Structures are given as C-alpha cells and as structure tokens.
Amino acid sequence: MPESEATTRANDWTRPYLIAVLIADLVAAIFSEIVGVVATDRVPLSDGVPTGYLWICALGPLLWIGTVAISHGYERRFLGVGTEEYRAIPRAAIRLVAATALISFGLYDERPYLSRIVVVTFFPLLIVSALALRYAVRRVLYHRRHQGLSLSRAVVVGESHATAALISDLHREPTHGLRAVAACEPHPKVTTVGGIDVELSGLDHVIEVIDEASADVVIVASPSELSAPDLRRLSWALEKRSVDLIVSPGIMEVAGPRLSIRPAANLSLMHVERPRLGGATALGKYAFDKTIASLMLFLALPVFVLVAIAIRLESKGPIFFIQNRVGIEGRTFRILKFRSMSQDAEQQKAHLLAVQDDGNGTLFKLREDPRVTRVGKFIRRYSIDELPQLLNVLRGDMSLIGPRPPLQSEVDGYERDVIRRLRVRPGLTGLWQVSGRSNLSWDESVRLDLRYVDNWSMMLDLHILWRTARAVVRGAGAY
C-alpha cells in the first residue's frame, strides 16, 4: 500500500476535527479578548488607539494558538480521546500569561495598555471558553462515533481471550474512536470475537490482514504472543504504512495515571504505582463527599416532600425502604431509599428469582418487575429513589462515588478477587452507573467496580459525577 494512501486514510476524521478545534480556540481567544479588553473599558481611546495595544490585540489569538500547540493541544494521539486535549488549555494559559507579560513590558511606553483587571478578566474567560468550545466539538465527534463514523479501523493481535475482551470493550465504548475490523490469533477458530464479526487470521499473516483491512491502527492485546524481535519488526512495517501501533501492557484494568516507563539497564520497564486509597487523598474525598452531599440534600428538600406525598397517596406502607448493606471493609450499614415497590416485594422475590432471565447471576434485577409501583417506575428511571442515600453519605456509610453497595447474601457468594471492591466506601453512583446502569451483567458490574478501586482519583470522581448527571437526565439504563 502506498504511504500517501495510508496517511490520507488515517487522517480522514482527524483533519476535520483538528480544524474544528483550531477554529474553537481562535473563537475563544477573540471572544475573551473583546470581553477582557473592550468590555472593561480600559483602552485609552481619547488619544487614539496606541500602536502597542494594536499589536497585542493582533498577536493575542496567534500567540494563543502557538502556546496551545507547544502544550501538545493539537497532537493527533491526544485528539478526540481522553483528557490530555483539555489539560493542554490551562497549561497553555499559564505560558501565555508569561508571554503576555514580556510583550507588554517590551511595548510599554509610559501607559499600561494591559491593566491587571484586563488580565484577570481575559485569562479565566479564555480558559473557560476554550474548554467549553472544545467540549462542544468533542460531543459532536462522539455523536458521529455512536453512528459508526469518525472511527479508526483497528486490527487486534493476540491470544483469543485478550482479543475478545478488548474488542467487546471497543464495541461497547465507540467514543474511544477505534473499531475492530480484524483479529489475528495464534489458533483462529471462529469468525466472531466478543460477539462481533471480525476477520480472523493467524499471527503469521498480520501484515497481509493490515493491508486488506485498510487498518489505521494495530493493537497488540497480549504482547506475550509476539517475541521482542517480532514486535520490533512489526513496528517497522507499520511505520512504512503510516499505521499506528498500540501495545497493551498486559495489566488488566490499570489506568494510565498509575503506569509510567522507567529506564533501567537499557530496557524500558513499566512501573505500576500503588492505588491511592488512603492519606491526604482519602481525606480530600471525604471532605468533598460531605460538602457536595450537604448542598445536594438542601437543594433536594422540595423533591423529598413531593416524592413522599406521591408514595403515600399511591400505596400503603412506609415512605422509605431500609435495608442492610455491606460497606467498607465488610462493615454493615442501613441504606435508605424511597420505597418504589409494593409492601410484599420481598415475599415475591423467591418466585421471581426462578423466572429471572437476564443472566446477571448474583445481581438480581428484572427489567419488568411487577413489584414496582407507578411512582416507583418514575423515581427509578431518574434515580430519584436513591436521593435519601445522601444521608448515608453524611453519616459516613457511603461516598458519592464508589462501587455498588452489595447485600450480605451477595458478599457471601463473592470470589476472592471480588472482595477487593469492599476496600472503599460504596457509592451513590459509580462507573457501573455511567456505563450502562441496570443493563450491565454481573461480571461487567464487578469489573467496573474493581477498575474504580484500582484507579481512583478525584478527577475520576468528577468525571463520573458529570456522566451520572447526563445518564440520569436521559433515564438511560435504569429500571
């Protein structure tokens, strides 16, 4: 395959996206400049617009684009995925503050064209507007990816279990921007991997498969299947074709922030940091939980009253459903929910267990549960039934974000690895909530909970909170 053809194919979505991001950054800079300089009425117009001031206004947007580029804000590997594209904005703003100070000092002629109020207005507004516009551009990209567009074609190489897990993840989360179109395994036997139709071929035919599939990227899911020389030769072959190479570290469910490359003895060794579950970070999470839960509880008081009245009017019984759950380190606590079922719900459970057909095993959840009341269906759809758990957060039994709080009967059936989800406080929401909610199988729910425990950070909590709000508003995956 000619190199130019491969390069053009790989850039089919990245070029329009890069142009859109550039335009967004320019608009943010010009808008912030107008508000920060003109709207604050700090320009000495009575004596004419100073030449130095005009230079600063003209160079501002160009300087902004340049500093974003220096801060890796336009690198193709960061575009359309992850948070690095957003992190480049505050880094660039800090650099631009320094550059602006130097330019202003050099053009100074006894009148300060850039007053402190202009600077204080301009830079925060620039950061906020640039992030908002980039987010809007990213949402358009995500919408296209959910439609099967703007995706890079990927060939997955490795052992069958590793490739199946990876392909399933890519299919479930198209926002990552990768679509598996072929798989190369040591002993290919089937034409579907992870429930997805792919072309299968042996490891000896990787290059042929890449060319036939017009791949943009090759993902090595299990590096142990390729020797070091084979992997190096594969990277050389991909370099000629302008095809990217991604190698899985072989460490399941460990996120990027915990991984770093450490050189030693002419080798590149991967260092895996310990999960940060204690110390100052845990205190920060505790304070964050208390503050946000208090604010949410205050704002939700009118909702509490309305839901309580609706529950009491529709059916007899208590307003709240109280149940023992297992929390951090196996300690039990009493969880609070608005009652969404009839009074004899527990008596009907044994019969319903026999007819459950969702394959969730330990996680008992019916899509059409006859025990749920009319009010219950509504408050479940929008997760209003879980609002009383804010009291559990204030009491310290739960966190805003964390694994799903299990029943003791569920914990009794846990395998040894699953016990690890009890290392942290259970959450009102979590990765399971924003990744499918009740549509998830038991195994998927456990995997997401363990991923959260192993990769917790405040940024992850904020990300989950934001995605939870969107999922609740849409009522997606709840029943």
JSON list of N, CA and C in Angstrom, two decimals, residues 19 42 44 51 112 139 150 159 162 168 206 211 266 291 388 424 476:
[
{"chain": "A", "resi": 19, "resn": "ILE", "atom": "N", "xyz": [-9.13, 20.90, 12.52]},
{"chain": "A", "resi": 19, "resn": "ILE", "atom": "CA", "xyz": [-9.54, 22.22, 12.03]},
{"chain": "A", "resi": 19, "resn": "ILE", "atom": "C", "xyz": [-10.63, 22.80, 12.94]},
{"chain": "A", "resi": 42, "resn": "ARG", "atom": "N", "xyz": [-10.90, 49.64, 29.29]},
{"chain": "A", "resi": 42, "resn": "ARG", "atom": "CA", "xyz": [-9.57, 50.01, 29.77]},
{"chain": "A", "resi": 42, "resn": "ARG", "atom": "C", "xyz": [-8.68, 50.52, 28.64]},
{"chain": "A", "resi": 44, "resn": "PRO", "atom": "N", "xyz": [-7.24, 53.36, 26.27]},
{"chain": "A", "resi": 44, "resn": "PRO", "atom": "CA", "xyz": [-7.14, 54.82, 26.26]},
{"chain": "A", "resi": 44, "resn": "PRO", "atom": "C", "xyz": [-7.50, 55.39, 24.89]},
{"chain": "A", "resi": 51, "resn": "THR", "atom": "N", "xyz": [-0.30, 52.10, 19.24]},
{"chain": "A", "resi": 51, "resn": "THR", "atom": "CA", "xyz": [0.23, 51.08, 18.34]},
{"chain": "A", "resi": 51, "resn": "THR", "atom": "C", "xyz": [0.55, 49.80, 19.10]},
{"chain": "A", "resi": 112, "resn": "PRO", "atom": "N", "xyz": [0.18, 51.78, 30.70]},
{"chain": "A", "resi": 112, "resn": "PRO", "atom": "CA", "xyz": [-0.03, 50.33, 30.78]},
{"chain": "A", "resi": 112, "resn": "PRO", "atom": "C", "xyz": [-1.28, 49.92, 30.01]},
{"chain": "A", "resi": 139, "resn": "ARG", "atom": "N", "xyz": [-18.25, 16.60, 21.73]},
{"chain": "A", "resi": 139, "resn": "ARG", "atom": "CA", "xyz": [-19.58, 15.99, 21.75]},
{"chain": "A", "resi": 139, "resn": "ARG", "atom": "C", "xyz": [-20.07, 15.68, 20.34]},
{"chain": "A", "resi": 150, "resn": "SER", "atom": "N", "xyz": [-16.28, 8.44, 11.94]},
{"chain": "A", "resi": 150, "resn": "SER", "atom": "CA", "xyz": [-15.10, 9.03, 12.59]},
{"chain": "A", "resi": 150, "resn": "SER", "atom": "C", "xyz": [-14.40, 8.03, 13.51]},
{"chain": "A", "resi": 159, "resn": "GLU", "atom": "N", "xyz": [-3.81, -13.30, 21.94]},
{"chain": "A", "resi": 159, "resn": "GLU", "atom": "CA", "xyz": [-4.49, -14.52, 22.36]},
{"chain": "A", "resi": 159, "resn": "GLU", "atom": "C", "xyz": [-6.00, -14.28, 22.41]},
{"chain": "A", "resi": 162, "resn": "ALA", "atom": "N", "xyz": [-7.80, -12.35, 25.32]},
{"chain": "A", "resi": 162, "resn": "ALA", "atom": "CA", "xyz": [-7.42, -10.94, 25.38]},
{"chain": "A", "resi": 162, "resn": "ALA", "atom": "C", "xyz": [-8.06, -10.15, 24.25]},
{"chain": "A", "resi": 168, "resn": "SER", "atom": "N", "xyz": [-14.72, -6.40, 22.66]},
{"chain": "A", "resi": 168, "resn": "SER", "atom": "CA", "xyz": [-16.01, -6.11, 23.31]},
{"chain": "A", "resi": 168, "resn": "SER", "atom": "C", "xyz": [-16.01, -4.72, 23.92]},
{"chain": "A", "resi": 206, "resn": "VAL", "atom": "N", "xyz": [-0.20, -11.18, 9.81]},
{"chain": "A", "resi": 206, "resn": "VAL", "atom": "CA", "xyz": [-0.61, -9.89, 10.37]},
{"chain": "A", "resi": 206, "resn": "VAL", "atom": "C", "xyz": [-0.51, -8.78, 9.32]},
{"chain": "A", "resi": 211, "resn": "ASP", "atom": "N", "xyz": [-3.09, -4.79, 5.53]},
{"chain": "A", "resi": 211, "resn": "ASP", "atom": "CA", "xyz": [-3.28, -4.20, 4.20]},
{"chain": "A", "resi": 211, "resn": "ASP", "atom": "C", "xyz": [-4.69, -4.44, 3.68]},
{"chain": "A", "resi": 266, "resn": "ASN", "atom": "N", "xyz": [19.30, -0.36, 29.95]},
{"chain": "A", "resi": 266, "resn": "ASN", "atom": "CA", "xyz": [18.98, -0.28, 28.53]},
{"chain": "A", "resi": 266, "resn": "ASN", "atom": "C", "xyz": [17.61, -0.88, 28.19]},
{"chain": "A", "resi": 291, "resn": "THR", "atom": "N", "xyz": [-19.30, 17.93, 51.67]},
{"chain": "A", "resi": 291, "resn": "THR", "atom": "CA", "xyz": [-19.70, 19.25, 51.16]},
{"chain": "A", "resi": 291, "resn": "THR", "atom": "C", "xyz": [-20.77, 19.13, 50.09]},
{"chain": "A", "resi": 388, "resn": "PRO", "atom": "N", "xyz": [-32.32, 9.63, 49.15]},
{"chain": "A", "resi": 388, "resn": "PRO", "atom": "CA", "xyz": [-32.10, 9.51, 50.60]},
{"chain": "A", "resi": 388, "resn": "PRO", "atom": "C", "xyz": [-30.71, 8.99, 50.98]},
{"chain": "A", "resi": 424, "resn": "VAL", "atom": "N", "xyz": [-13.12, 0.23, 49.51]},
{"chain": "A", "resi": 424, "resn": "VAL", "atom": "CA", "xyz": [-13.56, 1.63, 49.56]},
{"chain": "A", "resi": 424, "resn": "VAL", "atom": "C", "xyz": [-15.03, 1.69, 49.94]},
{"chain": "A", "resi": 476, "resn": "ALA", "atom": "N", "xyz": [-31.26, 6.75, 31.13]},
{"chain": "A", "resi": 476, "resn": "ALA", "atom": "CA", "xyz": [-30.70, 5.64, 30.36]},
{"chain": "A", "resi": 476, "resn": "ALA", "atom": "C", "xyz": [-30.31, 4.49, 31.27]}
]
